[in-house]
Amino acid sequence: IFDTKPESEIAKACFAKGLRYRKNVEIPEVKTRGDLVFRKHNLVVFIDGCFWHGCPWHYKTPKTRSEWWDAKTEKNRTRDKRKTKQLRKLGWKVIRIWEHTEPEKAAEKILLITKN
């Protein structure tokens, strides 16, 4: 079961293109879970929420506890970069897709990477 609507829609778009994946797969060496994992292609896809991951176009700092939220979001961004780097060192291809990305465009991007 997917946690969010964007994850579900992107997964469906990938499936419609013939891509087969596992969902919410743990990668223990990095202590992370990929939203969609294409083992055959050594590809991990994360679908990042605009609020939690600090989308440059859509993230707006809440009016209450603003400093705390900005620090939390920056911590998430730093963690995302660290995990991406760790996965790449282990030989994984990593794609981070914003939740606002059209599912069809996201699936096309994933399809292109699986063909290389």
XYZ file of N, CA and C in Angstrom, residues 4-111:
324
model
N 0.977 7.821 -0.148
C 0.425 9.064 -0.671
C -0.178 8.859 -2.061
N -1.047 9.777 -2.423
C -1.672 9.741 -3.745
C -0.616 9.895 -4.852
N 0.341 10.836 -4.732
C 1.366 10.945 -5.787
C 2.151 9.645 -5.997
N 2.495 8.950 -4.919
C 3.217 7.673 -5.044
C 2.389 6.678 -5.833
N 1.121 6.585 -5.481
C 0.225 5.639 -6.139
C 0.067 5.973 -7.624
N -0.116 7.235 -7.946
C -0.318 7.644 -9.343
C 0.936 7.435 -10.190
N 2.088 7.734 -9.625
C 3.343 7.528 -10.357
C 3.583 6.030 -10.555
N 3.302 5.240 -9.534
C 3.458 3.786 -9.651
C 2.559 3.235 -10.753
N 1.317 3.682 -10.807
C 0.379 3.227 -11.843
C 0.867 3.621 -13.234
N 1.399 4.846 -13.357
C 1.914 5.299 -14.652
C 3.115 4.454 -15.077
N 3.962 4.085 -14.133
C 5.107 3.219 -14.433
C 4.633 1.839 -14.878
N 3.674 1.291 -14.166
C 3.150 -0.035 -14.492
C 2.546 -0.043 -15.895
N 1.846 1.041 -16.239
C 1.226 1.143 -17.570
C 2.277 1.163 -18.682
N 3.495 1.581 -18.348
C 4.589 1.602 -19.330
C 5.370 0.288 -19.330
N 4.901 -0.676 -18.565
C 5.559 -1.977 -18.537
C 6.664 -2.098 -17.515
N 6.837 -1.074 -16.692
C 7.881 -1.109 -15.663
C 7.379 -1.880 -14.449
N 8.223 -2.726 -13.919
C 7.865 -3.512 -12.748
C 8.777 -3.120 -11.593
N 8.206 -2.972 -10.449
C 8.897 -2.406 -9.297
C 8.421 -3.082 -8.019
N 9.130 -2.800 -6.969
C 8.701 -3.142 -5.619
C 8.454 -1.813 -4.916
N 7.511 -1.799 -3.992
C 7.202 -0.545 -3.305
C 7.691 -0.573 -1.862
N 8.096 0.598 -1.398
C 8.548 0.786 -0.011
C 9.571 -0.253 0.416
N 10.600 -0.409 -0.380
C 11.629 -1.417 -0.134
C 12.732 -0.847 0.754
N 13.041 -1.608 1.779
C 14.123 -1.200 2.680
C 15.470 -1.524 2.040
N 16.375 -0.570 2.157
C 17.755 -0.776 1.724
C 18.594 -0.654 3.001
N 18.824 -1.787 3.657
C 19.396 -1.770 5.008
C 20.782 -1.140 5.116
N 21.600 -1.260 4.073
C 22.957 -0.689 4.151
C 22.921 0.821 4.359
N 21.839 1.447 3.943
C 21.720 2.904 4.024
C 20.638 3.313 5.038
N 19.933 2.335 5.592
C 18.838 2.590 6.525
C 17.827 3.567 5.914
N 17.311 3.177 4.757
C 16.298 3.990 4.084
C 15.341 3.076 3.348
N 14.236 3.633 2.906
C 13.241 2.908 2.115
C 12.970 3.687 0.842
N 13.106 2.994 -0.280
C 12.756 3.613 -1.556
C 11.259 3.491 -1.777
N 10.631 4.526 -2.309
C 9.197 4.461 -2.592
C 8.921 3.436 -3.692
N 9.715 3.491 -4.743
C 9.659 2.503 -5.827
C 11.075 2.018 -6.067
N 11.260 0.717 -6.111
C 12.595 0.160 -6.353
C 12.518 -0.782 -7.545
N 13.373 -0.523 -8.518
C 13.473 -1.325 -9.737
C 14.780 -2.100 -9.638
N 14.742 -3.245 -8.980
C 15.962 -4.020 -8.716
C 16.700 -4.401 -9.997
N 15.944 -4.778 -11.011
C 16.540 -5.185 -12.288
C 17.431 -4.079 -12.862
N 17.081 -2.843 -12.572
C 17.816 -1.691 -13.106
C 18.659 -1.000 -12.031
N 18.670 -1.563 -10.824
C 19.410 -0.969 -9.712
C 19.022 0.504 -9.507
N 17.719 0.740 -9.505
C 17.177 2.097 -9.450
C 16.250 2.260 -8.247
N 16.476 3.339 -7.496
C 15.619 3.692 -6.364
C 14.955 5.020 -6.677
N 13.630 5.074 -6.499
C 12.879 6.304 -6.739
C 12.256 6.757 -5.423
N 12.473 8.031 -5.103
C 11.837 8.656 -3.948
C 10.867 9.699 -4.479
N 9.642 9.682 -3.972
C 8.667 10.699 -4.333
C 8.539 11.597 -3.111
N 9.138 12.774 -3.223
C 9.263 13.677 -2.086
C 8.096 14.651 -2.002
N 7.532 14.756 -0.818
C 6.454 15.708 -0.561
C 7.001 17.126 -0.506
N 6.270 18.043 -1.102
C 6.721 19.439 -1.174
C 6.924 20.062 0.210
N 6.034 19.763 1.138
C 6.164 20.355 2.471
C 7.324 19.733 3.243
N 7.359 18.421 3.341
C 8.339 17.752 4.188
C 9.762 17.829 3.658
N 9.909 17.939 2.353
C 11.251 17.946 1.762
C 11.656 19.325 1.242
N 10.821 20.327 1.476
C 11.192 21.708 1.178
C 11.280 22.052 -0.294
N 10.240 21.729 -1.036
C 10.201 22.058 -2.465
C 10.454 23.557 -2.672
N 11.393 23.908 -3.554
C 11.692 25.325 -3.773
C 10.523 26.111 -4.372
N 9.575 25.435 -4.988
C 8.433 26.125 -5.605
C 7.223 26.186 -4.679
N 7.030 25.183 -3.830
C 5.787 25.084 -3.076
C 5.917 25.159 -1.553
N 7.101 24.971 -1.028
C 7.235 24.992 0.430
C 7.029 26.414 0.948
N 6.151 26.508 1.924
C 5.933 27.781 2.603
C 6.097 27.519 4.097
N 6.906 28.336 4.728
C 7.129 28.182 6.155
C 5.830 28.467 6.905
N 5.426 27.563 7.785
C 4.230 27.830 8.597
C 4.428 29.082 9.459
N 3.335 29.750 9.757
C 3.402 30.988 10.544
C 3.739 30.730 12.008
N 3.325 29.574 12.525
C 3.664 29.251 13.915
C 4.882 28.340 13.938
N 5.734 28.568 14.896
C 6.969 27.790 15.072
C 7.820 27.785 13.783
N 7.881 28.914 13.143
C 8.567 29.047 11.849
C 10.016 28.568 11.884
N 10.747 28.979 12.904
C 12.161 28.590 12.991
C 12.294 27.073 13.107
N 11.435 26.463 13.916
C 11.489 25.018 14.090
C 11.218 24.315 12.769
N 10.174 24.749 12.045
C 9.822 24.108 10.779
C 10.917 24.285 9.731
N 11.498 25.473 9.671
C 12.592 25.687 8.709
C 13.783 24.788 9.028
N 14.102 24.651 10.302
C 15.210 23.773 10.708
C 14.886 22.321 10.377
N 13.640 21.901 10.640
C 13.205 20.534 10.350
C 13.320 20.238 8.859
N 12.848 21.163 8.043
C 12.891 20.976 6.587
C 14.337 20.926 6.098
N 15.187 21.773 6.634
C 16.596 21.765 6.228
C 17.265 20.457 6.639
N 16.917 19.951 7.804
C 17.445 18.665 8.263
C 17.013 17.546 7.303
N 15.761 17.576 6.861
C 15.268 16.582 5.902
C 16.034 16.665 4.589
N 16.258 17.885 4.105
C 17.006 18.065 2.847
C 18.421 17.514 2.971
N 19.056 17.800 4.088
C 20.419 17.321 4.324
C 20.447 15.800 4.361
N 19.481 15.196 5.049
C 19.392 13.741 5.116
C 19.173 13.155 3.722
N 18.275 13.769 2.937
C 18.006 13.285 1.572
C 19.285 13.267 0.741
N 20.059 14.337 0.821
C 21.320 14.408 0.059
C 22.294 13.326 0.513
N 22.384 13.139 1.835
C 23.299 12.126 2.387
C 22.889 10.724 1.938
N 21.603 10.407 2.030
C 21.120 9.078 1.636
C 21.313 8.842 0.141
N 21.068 9.867 -0.663
C 21.268 9.744 -2.110
C 22.733 9.435 -2.409
N 23.617 10.155 -1.756
C 25.063 9.947 -1.959
C 25.480 8.535 -1.531
N 24.968 8.073 -0.391
C 25.297 6.730 0.102
C 24.804 5.663 -0.869
N 23.594 5.816 -1.368
C 23.043 4.844 -2.317
C 23.879 4.807 -3.597
N 24.242 5.973 -4.099
C 25.045 6.024 -5.329
C 26.409 5.372 -5.130
N 26.994 5.540 -3.954
C 28.276 4.878 -3.672
C 28.141 3.362 -3.704
N 26.948 2.864 -3.378
C 26.689 1.413 -3.400
C 26.284 0.926 -4.795
N 26.249 1.852 -5.765
C 25.943 1.455 -7.136
C 24.492 1.635 -7.562
N 23.672 2.234 -6.710
C 22.279 2.481 -7.074
C 22.154 3.751 -7.911
N 21.223 3.739 -8.838
C 20.798 4.967 -9.507
C 19.681 5.509 -8.631
N 19.659 6.816 -8.412
C 18.670 7.413 -7.519
C 17.959 8.550 -8.243
N 16.627 8.525 -8.170
C 15.818 9.620 -8.710
C 14.946 10.149 -7.585
N 14.921 11.455 -7.440
C 14.011 12.104 -6.498
C 13.015 12.907 -7.324
N 11.745 12.624 -7.097
C 10.671 13.256 -7.865
C 9.776 14.014 -6.887
N 9.483 15.271 -7.206
C 8.575 16.044 -6.354
C 7.153 15.539 -6.522
N 6.393 15.579 -5.452
C 5.010 15.088 -5.474
C 4.140 15.810 -6.496
N 4.494 17.043 -6.866
C 3.668 17.800 -7.812
C 3.956 17.441 -9.275
N 4.953 16.582 -9.507
C 5.292 16.177 -10.870
C 4.153 15.347 -11.452
N 3.803 15.640 -12.690
C 2.757 14.865 -13.353
C 3.203 13.406 -13.434
N 2.334 12.480 -13.049
C 2.713 11.064 -13.035
C 3.266 10.559 -14.370
N 2.675 10.997 -15.454
C 3.127 10.561 -16.780
C 4.555 11.020 -17.045
N 4.880 12.266 -16.673
C 6.243 12.788 -16.859
C 7.239 12.056 -15.967
N 6.818 11.766 -14.748
C 7.687 11.022 -13.829
C 7.977 9.632 -14.386
N 6.937 8.964 -14.876
C 7.103 7.614 -15.429
C 8.004 7.633 -16.661
N 7.895 8.663 -17.484
C 8.765 8.796 -18.672
C 10.221 8.929 -18.251
N 10.462 9.742 -17.230
C 11.828 9.934 -16.729
C 12.398 8.609 -16.219
N 11.586 7.878 -15.481
C 12.011 6.582 -14.938
C 12.269 5.610 -16.078
N 11.394 5.584 -17.064
C 11.542 4.697 -18.220
C 12.859 4.983 -18.953
